[in-house]
Structure formats: structure tokens, C-alpha cells
Tab-separated table of N, CA and C in Angstrom:
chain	number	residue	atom	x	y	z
A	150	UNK	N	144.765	122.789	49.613
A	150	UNK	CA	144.026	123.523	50.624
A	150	UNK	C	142.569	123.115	50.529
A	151	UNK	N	141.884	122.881	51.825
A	151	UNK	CA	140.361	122.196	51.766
A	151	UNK	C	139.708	123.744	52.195
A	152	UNK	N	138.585	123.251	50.998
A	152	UNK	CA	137.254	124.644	51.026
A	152	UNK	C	136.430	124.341	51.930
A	153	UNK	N	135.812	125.006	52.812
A	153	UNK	CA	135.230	124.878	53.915
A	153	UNK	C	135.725	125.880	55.077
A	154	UNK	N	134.447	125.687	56.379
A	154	UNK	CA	135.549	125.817	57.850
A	154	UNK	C	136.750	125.359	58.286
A	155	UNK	N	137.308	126.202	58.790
A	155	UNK	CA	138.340	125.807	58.857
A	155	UNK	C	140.163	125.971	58.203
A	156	UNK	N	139.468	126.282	56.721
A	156	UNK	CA	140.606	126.404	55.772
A	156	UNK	C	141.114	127.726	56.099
A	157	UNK	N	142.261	127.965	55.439
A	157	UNK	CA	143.182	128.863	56.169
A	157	UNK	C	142.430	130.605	55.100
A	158	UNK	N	141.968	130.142	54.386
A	158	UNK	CA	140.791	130.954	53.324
A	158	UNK	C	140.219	131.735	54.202
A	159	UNK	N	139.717	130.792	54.705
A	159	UNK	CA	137.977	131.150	55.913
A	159	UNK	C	138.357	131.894	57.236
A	160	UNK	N	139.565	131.754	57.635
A	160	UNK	CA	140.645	132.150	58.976
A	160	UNK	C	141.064	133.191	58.260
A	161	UNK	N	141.587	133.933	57.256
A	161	UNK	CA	142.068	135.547	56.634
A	161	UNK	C	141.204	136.113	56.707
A	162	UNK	N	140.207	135.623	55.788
A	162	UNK	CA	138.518	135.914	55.913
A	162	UNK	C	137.894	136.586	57.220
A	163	UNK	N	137.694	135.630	57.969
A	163	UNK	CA	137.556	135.847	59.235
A	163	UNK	C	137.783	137.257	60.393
A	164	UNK	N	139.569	137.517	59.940
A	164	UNK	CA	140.319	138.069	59.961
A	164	UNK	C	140.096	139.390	60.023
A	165	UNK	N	140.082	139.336	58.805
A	165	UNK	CA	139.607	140.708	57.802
A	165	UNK	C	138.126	140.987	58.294
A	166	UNK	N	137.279	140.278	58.412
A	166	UNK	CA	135.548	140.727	58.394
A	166	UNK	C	135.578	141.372	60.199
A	167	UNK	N	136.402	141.189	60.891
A	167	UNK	CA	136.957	141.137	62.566
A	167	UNK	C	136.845	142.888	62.335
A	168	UNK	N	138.308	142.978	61.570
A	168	UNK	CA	138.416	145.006	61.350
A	168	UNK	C	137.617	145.818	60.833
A	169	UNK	N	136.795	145.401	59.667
A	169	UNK	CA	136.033	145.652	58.688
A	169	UNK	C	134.848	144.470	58.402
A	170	UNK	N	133.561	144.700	59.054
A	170	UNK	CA	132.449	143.896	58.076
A	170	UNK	C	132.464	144.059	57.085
A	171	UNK	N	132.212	142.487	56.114
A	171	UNK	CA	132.340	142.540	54.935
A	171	UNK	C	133.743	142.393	54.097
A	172	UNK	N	134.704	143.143	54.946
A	172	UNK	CA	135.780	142.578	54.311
A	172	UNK	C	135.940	141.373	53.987
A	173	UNK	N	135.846	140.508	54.527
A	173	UNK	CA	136.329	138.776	54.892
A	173	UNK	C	135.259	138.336	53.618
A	174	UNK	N	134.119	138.904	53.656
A	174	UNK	CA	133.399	138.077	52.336
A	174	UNK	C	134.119	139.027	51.139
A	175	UNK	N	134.596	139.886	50.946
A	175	UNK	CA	135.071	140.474	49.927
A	175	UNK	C	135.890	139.597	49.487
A	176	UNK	N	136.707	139.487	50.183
A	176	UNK	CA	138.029	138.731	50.388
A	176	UNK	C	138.133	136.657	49.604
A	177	UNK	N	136.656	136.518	49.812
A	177	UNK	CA	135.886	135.536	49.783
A	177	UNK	C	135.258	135.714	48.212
A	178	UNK	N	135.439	136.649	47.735
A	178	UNK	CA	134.502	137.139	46.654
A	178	UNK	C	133.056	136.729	46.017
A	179	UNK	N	132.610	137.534	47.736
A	179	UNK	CA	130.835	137.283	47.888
A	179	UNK	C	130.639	139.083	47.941
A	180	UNK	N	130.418	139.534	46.966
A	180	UNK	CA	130.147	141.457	46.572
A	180	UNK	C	129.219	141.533	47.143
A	181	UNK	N	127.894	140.961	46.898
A	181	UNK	CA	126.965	141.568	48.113
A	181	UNK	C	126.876	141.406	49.006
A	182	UNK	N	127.163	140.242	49.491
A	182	UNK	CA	127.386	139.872	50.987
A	182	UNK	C	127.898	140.912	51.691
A	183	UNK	N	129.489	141.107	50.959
A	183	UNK	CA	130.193	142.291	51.676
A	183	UNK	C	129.726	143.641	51.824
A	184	UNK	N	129.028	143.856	50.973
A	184	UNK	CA	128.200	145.322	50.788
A	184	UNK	C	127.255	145.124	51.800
A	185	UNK	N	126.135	144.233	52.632
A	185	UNK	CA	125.251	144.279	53.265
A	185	UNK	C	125.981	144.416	54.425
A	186	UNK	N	127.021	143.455	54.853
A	186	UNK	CA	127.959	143.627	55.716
A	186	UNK	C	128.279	144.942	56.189
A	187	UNK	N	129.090	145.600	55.455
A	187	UNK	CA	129.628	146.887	55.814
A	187	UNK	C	128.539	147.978	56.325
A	188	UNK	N	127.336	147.887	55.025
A	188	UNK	CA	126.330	148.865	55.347
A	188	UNK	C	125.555	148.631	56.674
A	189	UNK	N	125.101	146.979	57.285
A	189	UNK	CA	124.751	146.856	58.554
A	189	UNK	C	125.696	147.502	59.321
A	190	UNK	N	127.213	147.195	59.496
A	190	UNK	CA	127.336	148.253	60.477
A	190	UNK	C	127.829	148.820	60.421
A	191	UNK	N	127.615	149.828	59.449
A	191	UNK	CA	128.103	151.260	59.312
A	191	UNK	C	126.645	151.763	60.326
A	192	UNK	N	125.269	151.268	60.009
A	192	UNK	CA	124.064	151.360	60.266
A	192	UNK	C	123.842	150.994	62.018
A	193	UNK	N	124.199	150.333	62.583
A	193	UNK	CA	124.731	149.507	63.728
A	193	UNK	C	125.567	150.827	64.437
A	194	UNK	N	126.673	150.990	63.681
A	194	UNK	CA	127.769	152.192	64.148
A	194	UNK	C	126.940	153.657	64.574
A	195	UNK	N	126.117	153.706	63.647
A	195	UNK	CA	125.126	155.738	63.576
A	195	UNK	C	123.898	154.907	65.021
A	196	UNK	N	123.350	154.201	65.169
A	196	UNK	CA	122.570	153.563	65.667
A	196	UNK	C	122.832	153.853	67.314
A	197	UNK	N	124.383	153.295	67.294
A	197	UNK	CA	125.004	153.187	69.051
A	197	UNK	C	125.220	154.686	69.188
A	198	UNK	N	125.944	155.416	67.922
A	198	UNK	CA	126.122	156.488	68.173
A	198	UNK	C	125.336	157.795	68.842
A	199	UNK	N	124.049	157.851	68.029
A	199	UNK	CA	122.642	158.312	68.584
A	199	UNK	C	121.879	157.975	70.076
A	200	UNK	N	122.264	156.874	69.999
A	200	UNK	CA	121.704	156.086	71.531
A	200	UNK	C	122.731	156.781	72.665
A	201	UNK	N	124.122	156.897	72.317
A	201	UNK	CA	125.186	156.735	73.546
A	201	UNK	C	125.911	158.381	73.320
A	202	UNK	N	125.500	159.123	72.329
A	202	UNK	CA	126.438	160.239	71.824
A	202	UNK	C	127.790	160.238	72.696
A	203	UNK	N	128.464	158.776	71.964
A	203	UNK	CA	129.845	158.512	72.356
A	203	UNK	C	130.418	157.838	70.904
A	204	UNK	N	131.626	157.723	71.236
A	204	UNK	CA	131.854	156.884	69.745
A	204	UNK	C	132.630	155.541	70.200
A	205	UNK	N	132.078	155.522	70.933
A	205	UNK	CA	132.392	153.468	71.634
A	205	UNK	C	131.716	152.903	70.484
A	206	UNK	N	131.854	152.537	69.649
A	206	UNK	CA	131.633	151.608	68.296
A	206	UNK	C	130.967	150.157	68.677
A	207	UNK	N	129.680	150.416	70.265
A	207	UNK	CA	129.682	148.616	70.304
A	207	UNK	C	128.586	148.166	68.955
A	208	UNK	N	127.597	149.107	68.139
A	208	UNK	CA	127.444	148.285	67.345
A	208	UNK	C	128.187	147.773	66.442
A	209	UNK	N	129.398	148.307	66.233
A	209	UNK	CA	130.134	148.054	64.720
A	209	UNK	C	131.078	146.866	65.352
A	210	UNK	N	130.972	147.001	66.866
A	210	UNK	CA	132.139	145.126	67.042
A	210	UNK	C	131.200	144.260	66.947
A	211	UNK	N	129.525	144.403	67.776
A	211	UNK	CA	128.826	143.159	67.272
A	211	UNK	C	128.344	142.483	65.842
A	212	UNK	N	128.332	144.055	64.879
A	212	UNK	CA	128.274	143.549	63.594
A	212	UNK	C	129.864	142.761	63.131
A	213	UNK	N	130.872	143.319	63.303
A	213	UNK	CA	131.922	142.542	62.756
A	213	UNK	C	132.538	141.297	63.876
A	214	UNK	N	132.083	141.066	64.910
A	214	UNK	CA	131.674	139.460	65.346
A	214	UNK	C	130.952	138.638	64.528
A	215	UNK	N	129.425	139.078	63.895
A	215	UNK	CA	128.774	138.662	63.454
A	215	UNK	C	129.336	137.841	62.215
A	216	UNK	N	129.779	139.004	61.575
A	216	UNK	CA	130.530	139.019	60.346
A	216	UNK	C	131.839	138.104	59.784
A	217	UNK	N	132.362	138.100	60.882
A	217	UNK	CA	133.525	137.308	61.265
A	217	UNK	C	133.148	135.773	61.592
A	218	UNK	N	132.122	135.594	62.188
A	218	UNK	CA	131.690	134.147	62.208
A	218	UNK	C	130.653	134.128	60.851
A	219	UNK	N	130.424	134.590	60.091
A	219	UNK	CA	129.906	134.306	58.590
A	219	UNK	C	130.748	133.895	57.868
A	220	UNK	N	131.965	134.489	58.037
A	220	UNK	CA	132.933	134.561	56.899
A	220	UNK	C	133.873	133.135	57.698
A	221	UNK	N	134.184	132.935	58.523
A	221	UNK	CA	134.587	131.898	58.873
A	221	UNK	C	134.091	130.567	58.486
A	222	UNK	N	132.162	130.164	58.542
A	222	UNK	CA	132.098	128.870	58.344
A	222	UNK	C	131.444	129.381	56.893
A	223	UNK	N	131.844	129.830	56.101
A	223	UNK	CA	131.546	129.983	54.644
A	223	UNK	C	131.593	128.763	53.919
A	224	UNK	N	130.800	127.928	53.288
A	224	UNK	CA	131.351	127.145	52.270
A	224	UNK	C	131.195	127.440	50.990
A	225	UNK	N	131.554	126.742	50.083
A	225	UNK	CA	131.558	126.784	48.395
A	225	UNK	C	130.122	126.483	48.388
């Protein structure tokens, strides 16, 4: 299996950081990464929430887009 974009690593990764920021670097075993991850949008999530007093979650999909293309072109 090749380390880099692309690898099927970086695509679970990916995956995972999609449902959950931060997961995918967890997954990746990058601990803070994943911790800044989650806490941006948990932070992102209270943010839209306050703005929209709805719970349409659009900051927490643009953070785990974000997130999801981090964890995708990850290299070693």
C-alpha cells in the first residue's frame, strides 16, 4: 500500500473526517490535529447555531469538508 494521496489510508481517513472532524486524522494518528479539528467545529457548529437559532449544522459540514480534504492529501 503507497503512503500518500490517494492511498486507500487517506480515502477511510477522509471518510471518517466527512462524519466527524478530526476523525480521519485520528484515524491517521495525528492527536492534535484531530483535537483542533473537532474543536473548530464543534466551534463552527455553536457559531451557525447563534447566527441561525436553527440546528442546520452548515458550520460543522464546512468544517468537516475542510477536514476531509486535510485528511485526504495527508502525507508521511
Amino acid at each position: 500500500m503507497s503512503e500518500g494521496q490517494g492511498s486507500s489510508g487517506n480515502v477511510i481517513a477522509a471518510i471518517c473526517s466527512f462524519f466527524i472532524p478530526g476523525l480521519g486524522q485520528l484515524f491517521q494518528g495525528r492527536l492534535i490535529s484531530a483535537i483542533l479539528w473537532f474543536v473548530i467545529g464543534c466551534v463552527a457548529f455553536a457559531i451557525t447555531w447563534l447566527i441561525t437559532l436553527s440546528l442546520l449544522p452548515f458550520g460543522w459540514f464546512i468544517i468537516s469538508v475542510l477536514s476531509c480534504i486535510n485528511a485526504a492529501v495527508y502525507r508521511r
